[in-house]
C-alpha atoms as an extended CHARMM CRD file, in Angstrom:
* protein
*
       144  EXT
         1         1  UNK       CA             92.3730000000      -64.9620000000      -96.8490000000  PROA      1               0.0000000000
         2         2  UNK       CA             89.9810000000      -62.2900000000      -95.6300000000  PROA      2               0.0000000000
         3         3  UNK       CA             86.4990000000      -62.0270000000      -96.7550000000  PROA      3               0.0000000000
         4         4  UNK       CA             85.1550000000      -59.1670000000      -98.9610000000  PROA      4               0.0000000000
         5         5  UNK       CA             83.5170000000      -57.7140000000      -95.9330000000  PROA      5               0.0000000000
         6         6  UNK       CA             86.9130000000      -57.4620000000      -94.1280000000  PROA      6               0.0000000000
         7         7  UNK       CA             88.7960000000      -56.0080000000      -97.0920000000  PROA      7               0.0000000000
         8         8  UNK       CA             86.0640000000      -53.5820000000      -98.0170000000  PROA      8               0.0000000000
         9         9  UNK       CA             86.9070000000      -50.7030000000      -95.6400000000  PROA      9               0.0000000000
        10        10  UNK       CA             90.7350000000      -50.9760000000      -96.3080000000  PROA      10              0.0000000000
        11        11  UNK       CA             90.0670000000      -50.8710000000     -100.1610000000  PROA      11              0.0000000000
        12        12  UNK       CA             87.3840000000      -48.2340000000     -100.1150000000  PROA      12              0.0000000000
        13        13  UNK       CA             89.3010000000      -45.1490000000      -99.0040000000  PROA      13              0.0000000000
        14        14  UNK       CA             92.2580000000      -45.4440000000     -101.2710000000  PROA      14              0.0000000000
        15        15  UNK       CA             89.8710000000      -45.9000000000     -104.2160000000  PROA      15              0.0000000000
        16        16  UNK       CA             87.6430000000      -43.1380000000     -103.1280000000  PROA      16              0.0000000000
        17        17  UNK       CA             90.6740000000      -40.8000000000     -103.0040000000  PROA      17              0.0000000000
        18        18  UNK       CA             91.9180000000      -41.9230000000     -106.2840000000  PROA      18              0.0000000000
        19        19  UNK       CA             88.6460000000      -41.2750000000     -108.0120000000  PROA      19              0.0000000000
        20        20  UNK       CA             88.4660000000      -37.8900000000     -106.3570000000  PROA      20              0.0000000000
        21        21  UNK       CA             91.9640000000      -36.9870000000     -107.3320000000  PROA      21              0.0000000000
        22        22  UNK       CA             91.2080000000      -37.9650000000     -111.0660000000  PROA      22              0.0000000000
        23        23  UNK       CA             87.9280000000      -35.8860000000     -110.8130000000  PROA      23              0.0000000000
        24        24  UNK       CA             89.9780000000      -32.8700000000     -109.5940000000  PROA      24              0.0000000000
        25        25  UNK       CA             92.4860000000      -33.2600000000     -112.4410000000  PROA      25              0.0000000000
        26        26  UNK       CA             89.8420000000      -33.4520000000     -114.9600000000  PROA      26              0.0000000000
        27        27  UNK       CA             88.0530000000      -30.3300000000     -113.7710000000  PROA      27              0.0000000000
        28        28  UNK       CA             91.4090000000      -28.3730000000     -113.7070000000  PROA      28              0.0000000000
        29        29  UNK       CA             92.0700000000      -29.3940000000     -117.2670000000  PROA      29              0.0000000000
        30        30  UNK       CA             88.4620000000      -28.4480000000     -118.3070000000  PROA      30              0.0000000000
        31        31  UNK       CA             89.0320000000      -24.9490000000     -116.9720000000  PROA      31              0.0000000000
        32        32  UNK       CA             92.2030000000      -24.8380000000     -119.0670000000  PROA      32              0.0000000000
        33        33  UNK       CA             90.2240000000      -26.0320000000     -122.1540000000  PROA      33              0.0000000000
        34        34  UNK       CA             87.4510000000      -23.3190000000     -121.7170000000  PROA      34              0.0000000000
        35        35  UNK       CA             89.7360000000      -20.3220000000     -120.8030000000  PROA      35              0.0000000000
        36        36  UNK       CA             93.1640000000      -21.1560000000     -122.0900000000  PROA      36              0.0000000000
        37        37  UNK       CA             94.6950000000      -21.4840000000     -125.4300000000  PROA      37              0.0000000000
        38        38  UNK       CA             93.8420000000      -24.6220000000     -127.5560000000  PROA      38              0.0000000000
        39        39  UNK       CA             97.5150000000      -24.8910000000     -128.5130000000  PROA      39              0.0000000000
        40        40  UNK       CA             98.1660000000      -26.7390000000     -125.2930000000  PROA      40              0.0000000000
        41        41  UNK       CA             95.9340000000      -29.6710000000     -126.6830000000  PROA      41              0.0000000000
        42        42  UNK       CA             97.7230000000      -29.4910000000     -129.9430000000  PROA      42              0.0000000000
        43        43  UNK       CA            101.2250000000      -29.5840000000     -128.3800000000  PROA      43              0.0000000000
        44        44  UNK       CA            100.5820000000      -32.2110000000     -125.5880000000  PROA      44              0.0000000000
        45        45  UNK       CA             97.9370000000      -34.5750000000     -127.1490000000  PROA      45              0.0000000000
        46        46  UNK       CA             97.1180000000      -34.0440000000     -130.6670000000  PROA      46              0.0000000000
        47        47  UNK       CA            100.6810000000      -33.2430000000     -131.7500000000  PROA      47              0.0000000000
        48        48  UNK       CA            100.5080000000      -35.3640000000     -135.0530000000  PROA      48              0.0000000000
        49        49  UNK       CA             97.6970000000      -33.0510000000     -136.4390000000  PROA      49              0.0000000000
        50        50  UNK       CA             97.7960000000      -29.7700000000     -134.5440000000  PROA      50              0.0000000000
        51        51  UNK       CA             95.8320000000      -28.0110000000     -137.2060000000  PROA      51              0.0000000000
        52        52  UNK       CA             92.5960000000      -30.0420000000     -136.3320000000  PROA      52              0.0000000000
        53        53  UNK       CA             92.6410000000      -28.5990000000     -132.8110000000  PROA      53              0.0000000000
        54        54  UNK       CA             90.5120000000      -25.3850000000     -132.8780000000  PROA      54              0.0000000000
        55        55  UNK       CA             88.9980000000      -23.4700000000     -129.9380000000  PROA      55              0.0000000000
        56        56  UNK       CA             85.7100000000      -25.3290000000     -130.6000000000  PROA      56              0.0000000000
        57        57  UNK       CA             87.3900000000      -28.7890000000     -130.1820000000  PROA      57              0.0000000000
        58        58  UNK       CA             89.1600000000      -27.5100000000     -127.0260000000  PROA      58              0.0000000000
        59        59  UNK       CA             85.7400000000      -26.4780000000     -125.5060000000  PROA      59              0.0000000000
        60        60  UNK       CA             84.2610000000      -29.7330000000     -126.6360000000  PROA      60              0.0000000000
        61        61  UNK       CA             87.1160000000      -31.5870000000     -124.9020000000  PROA      61              0.0000000000
        62        62  UNK       CA             86.6260000000      -29.4370000000     -121.9170000000  PROA      62              0.0000000000
        63        63  UNK       CA             82.8940000000      -30.1740000000     -121.8050000000  PROA      63              0.0000000000
        64        64  UNK       CA             83.6180000000      -33.9560000000     -121.9580000000  PROA      64              0.0000000000
        65        65  UNK       CA             86.2980000000      -33.8060000000     -119.3100000000  PROA      65              0.0000000000
        66        66  UNK       CA             84.1260000000      -31.5750000000     -117.0800000000  PROA      66              0.0000000000
        67        67  UNK       CA             81.3550000000      -33.9580000000     -117.2020000000  PROA      67              0.0000000000
        68        68  UNK       CA             83.6110000000      -36.9020000000     -116.3900000000  PROA      68              0.0000000000
        69        69  UNK       CA             85.2470000000      -35.0020000000     -113.5020000000  PROA      69              0.0000000000
        70        70  UNK       CA             82.0410000000      -34.2330000000     -111.9580000000  PROA      70              0.0000000000
        71        71  UNK       CA             80.8680000000      -37.7820000000     -112.3350000000  PROA      71              0.0000000000
        72        72  UNK       CA             84.1120000000      -38.9450000000     -110.6380000000  PROA      72              0.0000000000
        73        73  UNK       CA             83.6870000000      -36.4850000000     -107.8320000000  PROA      73              0.0000000000
        74        74  UNK       CA             80.1160000000      -37.6320000000     -107.0640000000  PROA      74              0.0000000000
        75        75  UNK       CA             81.2100000000      -41.4010000000     -107.1680000000  PROA      75              0.0000000000
        76        76  UNK       CA             84.0810000000      -40.4640000000     -104.6630000000  PROA      76              0.0000000000
        77        77  UNK       CA             81.5380000000      -38.8450000000     -102.4100000000  PROA      77              0.0000000000
        78        78  UNK       CA             79.0420000000      -41.7170000000     -102.7120000000  PROA      78              0.0000000000
        79        79  UNK       CA             80.8580000000      -44.7610000000     -103.7460000000  PROA      79              0.0000000000
        80        80  UNK       CA             78.0800000000      -46.9890000000     -102.5320000000  PROA      80              0.0000000000
        81        81  UNK       CA             75.7650000000      -45.8290000000     -105.3360000000  PROA      81              0.0000000000
        82        82  UNK       CA             76.1660000000      -48.6910000000     -107.7950000000  PROA      82              0.0000000000
        83        83  UNK       CA             74.7300000000      -46.5560000000     -110.7840000000  PROA      83              0.0000000000
        84        84  UNK       CA             77.0850000000      -43.7050000000     -110.1220000000  PROA      84              0.0000000000
        85        85  UNK       CA             79.9880000000      -46.3490000000     -109.6780000000  PROA      85              0.0000000000
        86        86  UNK       CA             79.1650000000      -47.9440000000     -112.9760000000  PROA      86              0.0000000000
        87        87  UNK       CA             78.9120000000      -44.5800000000     -114.8010000000  PROA      87              0.0000000000
        88        88  UNK       CA             82.1890000000      -43.4600000000     -113.4730000000  PROA      88              0.0000000000
        89        89  UNK       CA             83.7550000000      -46.7950000000     -114.3720000000  PROA      89              0.0000000000
        90        90  UNK       CA             82.3460000000      -46.1570000000     -117.9400000000  PROA      90              0.0000000000
        91        91  UNK       CA             83.8370000000      -42.6210000000     -118.0230000000  PROA      91              0.0000000000
        92        92  UNK       CA             87.2770000000      -44.3380000000     -117.6240000000  PROA      92              0.0000000000
        93        93  UNK       CA             86.5260000000      -46.6710000000     -120.3980000000  PROA      93              0.0000000000
        94        94  UNK       CA             85.5010000000      -43.8430000000     -122.7580000000  PROA      94              0.0000000000
        95        95  UNK       CA             88.7150000000      -42.0250000000     -121.7620000000  PROA      95              0.0000000000
        96        96  UNK       CA             90.9070000000      -45.0270000000     -122.5070000000  PROA      96              0.0000000000
        97        97  UNK       CA             89.0890000000      -45.7640000000     -125.8160000000  PROA      97              0.0000000000
        98        98  UNK       CA             89.5600000000      -42.1050000000     -126.9120000000  PROA      98              0.0000000000
        99        99  UNK       CA             93.2880000000      -41.7910000000     -126.2430000000  PROA      99              0.0000000000
       100       100  UNK       CA             93.9670000000      -45.3580000000     -127.5300000000  PROA      100             0.0000000000
       101       101  UNK       CA             92.1360000000      -44.6800000000     -130.8010000000  PROA      101             0.0000000000
       102       102  UNK       CA             93.7030000000      -41.2480000000     -131.2620000000  PROA      102             0.0000000000
       103       103  UNK       CA             97.1200000000      -42.9730000000     -131.0220000000  PROA      103             0.0000000000
       104       104  UNK       CA             96.5080000000      -46.2410000000     -132.6960000000  PROA      104             0.0000000000
       105       105  UNK       CA             93.8300000000      -45.5770000000     -135.3000000000  PROA      105             0.0000000000
       106       106  UNK       CA             93.4050000000      -41.9310000000     -136.1670000000  PROA      106             0.0000000000
       107       107  UNK       CA             97.1480000000      -41.1800000000     -135.5890000000  PROA      107             0.0000000000
       108       108  UNK       CA             96.2780000000      -37.7030000000     -134.3970000000  PROA      108             0.0000000000
       109       109  UNK       CA             98.4760000000      -38.1880000000     -131.1350000000  PROA      109             0.0000000000
       110       110  UNK       CA            102.1010000000      -38.9560000000     -130.5500000000  PROA      110             0.0000000000
       111       111  UNK       CA            103.4610000000      -41.1710000000     -127.8140000000  PROA      111             0.0000000000
       112       112  UNK       CA            104.2650000000      -38.6110000000     -125.1150000000  PROA      112             0.0000000000
       113       113  UNK       CA            103.3790000000      -37.7670000000     -121.5340000000  PROA      113             0.0000000000
       114       114  UNK       CA            100.1200000000      -36.1190000000     -122.6770000000  PROA      114             0.0000000000
       115       115  UNK       CA             98.7080000000      -39.2930000000     -124.1160000000  PROA      115             0.0000000000
       116       116  UNK       CA            100.5160000000      -42.0110000000     -122.1170000000  PROA      116             0.0000000000
       117       117  UNK       CA             99.5280000000      -40.6310000000     -118.7240000000  PROA      117             0.0000000000
       118       118  UNK       CA             95.6910000000      -40.6710000000     -119.4840000000  PROA      118             0.0000000000
       119       119  UNK       CA             96.0920000000      -44.1440000000     -120.6950000000  PROA      119             0.0000000000
       120       120  UNK       CA             97.7580000000      -45.3340000000     -117.6090000000  PROA      120             0.0000000000
       121       121  UNK       CA             95.3510000000      -43.3800000000     -115.4180000000  PROA      121             0.0000000000
       122       122  UNK       CA             92.2800000000      -44.5820000000     -117.1480000000  PROA      122             0.0000000000
       123       123  UNK       CA             93.5040000000      -48.2450000000     -117.6070000000  PROA      123             0.0000000000
       124       124  UNK       CA             94.5600000000      -48.4960000000     -113.9710000000  PROA      124             0.0000000000
       125       125  UNK       CA             91.1850000000      -46.9010000000     -112.8330000000  PROA      125             0.0000000000
       126       126  UNK       CA             89.2240000000      -49.4460000000     -114.8300000000  PROA      126             0.0000000000
       127       127  UNK       CA             91.2260000000      -52.3740000000     -113.2690000000  PROA      127             0.0000000000
       128       128  UNK       CA             90.9180000000      -50.9700000000     -109.7370000000  PROA      128             0.0000000000
       129       129  UNK       CA             87.2670000000      -50.2530000000     -110.0460000000  PROA      129             0.0000000000
       130       130  UNK       CA             86.6310000000      -53.6860000000     -111.5970000000  PROA      130             0.0000000000
       131       131  UNK       CA             88.4920000000      -55.2360000000     -108.8000000000  PROA      131             0.0000000000
       132       132  UNK       CA             86.5800000000      -53.0180000000     -106.2950000000  PROA      132             0.0000000000
       133       133  UNK       CA             83.1270000000      -53.8780000000     -107.9350000000  PROA      133             0.0000000000
       134       134  UNK       CA             83.9920000000      -57.5140000000     -107.3720000000  PROA      134             0.0000000000
       135       135  UNK       CA             85.4570000000      -57.0740000000     -103.8240000000  PROA      135             0.0000000000
       136       136  UNK       CA             82.8860000000      -54.7480000000     -102.6460000000  PROA      136             0.0000000000
       137       137  UNK       CA             80.0600000000      -57.0960000000     -103.7790000000  PROA      137             0.0000000000
       138       138  UNK       CA             76.5100000000      -56.6250000000     -102.4920000000  PROA      138             0.0000000000
       139       139  UNK       CA             77.7020000000      -54.3020000000      -99.5480000000  PROA      139             0.0000000000
       140       140  UNK       CA             78.3380000000      -51.5310000000     -102.0390000000  PROA      140             0.0000000000
       141       141  UNK       CA             75.1570000000      -51.8470000000     -104.0600000000  PROA      141             0.0000000000
       142       142  UNK       CA             73.0050000000      -49.6110000000     -102.1890000000  PROA      142             0.0000000000
       143       143  UNK       CA             70.8560000000      -48.7120000000     -105.2100000000  PROA      143             0.0000000000
       144       144  UNK       CA             69.7290000000      -51.5720000000     -107.5210000000  PROA      144             0.0000000000
């Protein structure tokens, strides 16, 4: 079995590209939240209680994902920065918790593409980043 030093380069590029792609997707959705109609959130995500989605909630959602998207793009650029890496990992945890609780606890969301896709993306990203954190080891921890 190859050492973490040998697997590091082969694992880094796909993970960086994945994190960058999710960052770009978040930024695109943030623009839609700021400048589009909030009805897309009511229809695609919060379909069980669409009346609770207002222009204000759409902008707040947009601010949250704009921050997460910027963080992810920064991590994709400097994946060796352990603080940025951990903050990015945490952004996926927050996203997963948000969509899971909206589905299971608050019942504001329906099981559809708008809720299942973010759960899959955030859940898969959490797992991949945890594996990467373990595999990259000390070679990734540029800043302690």
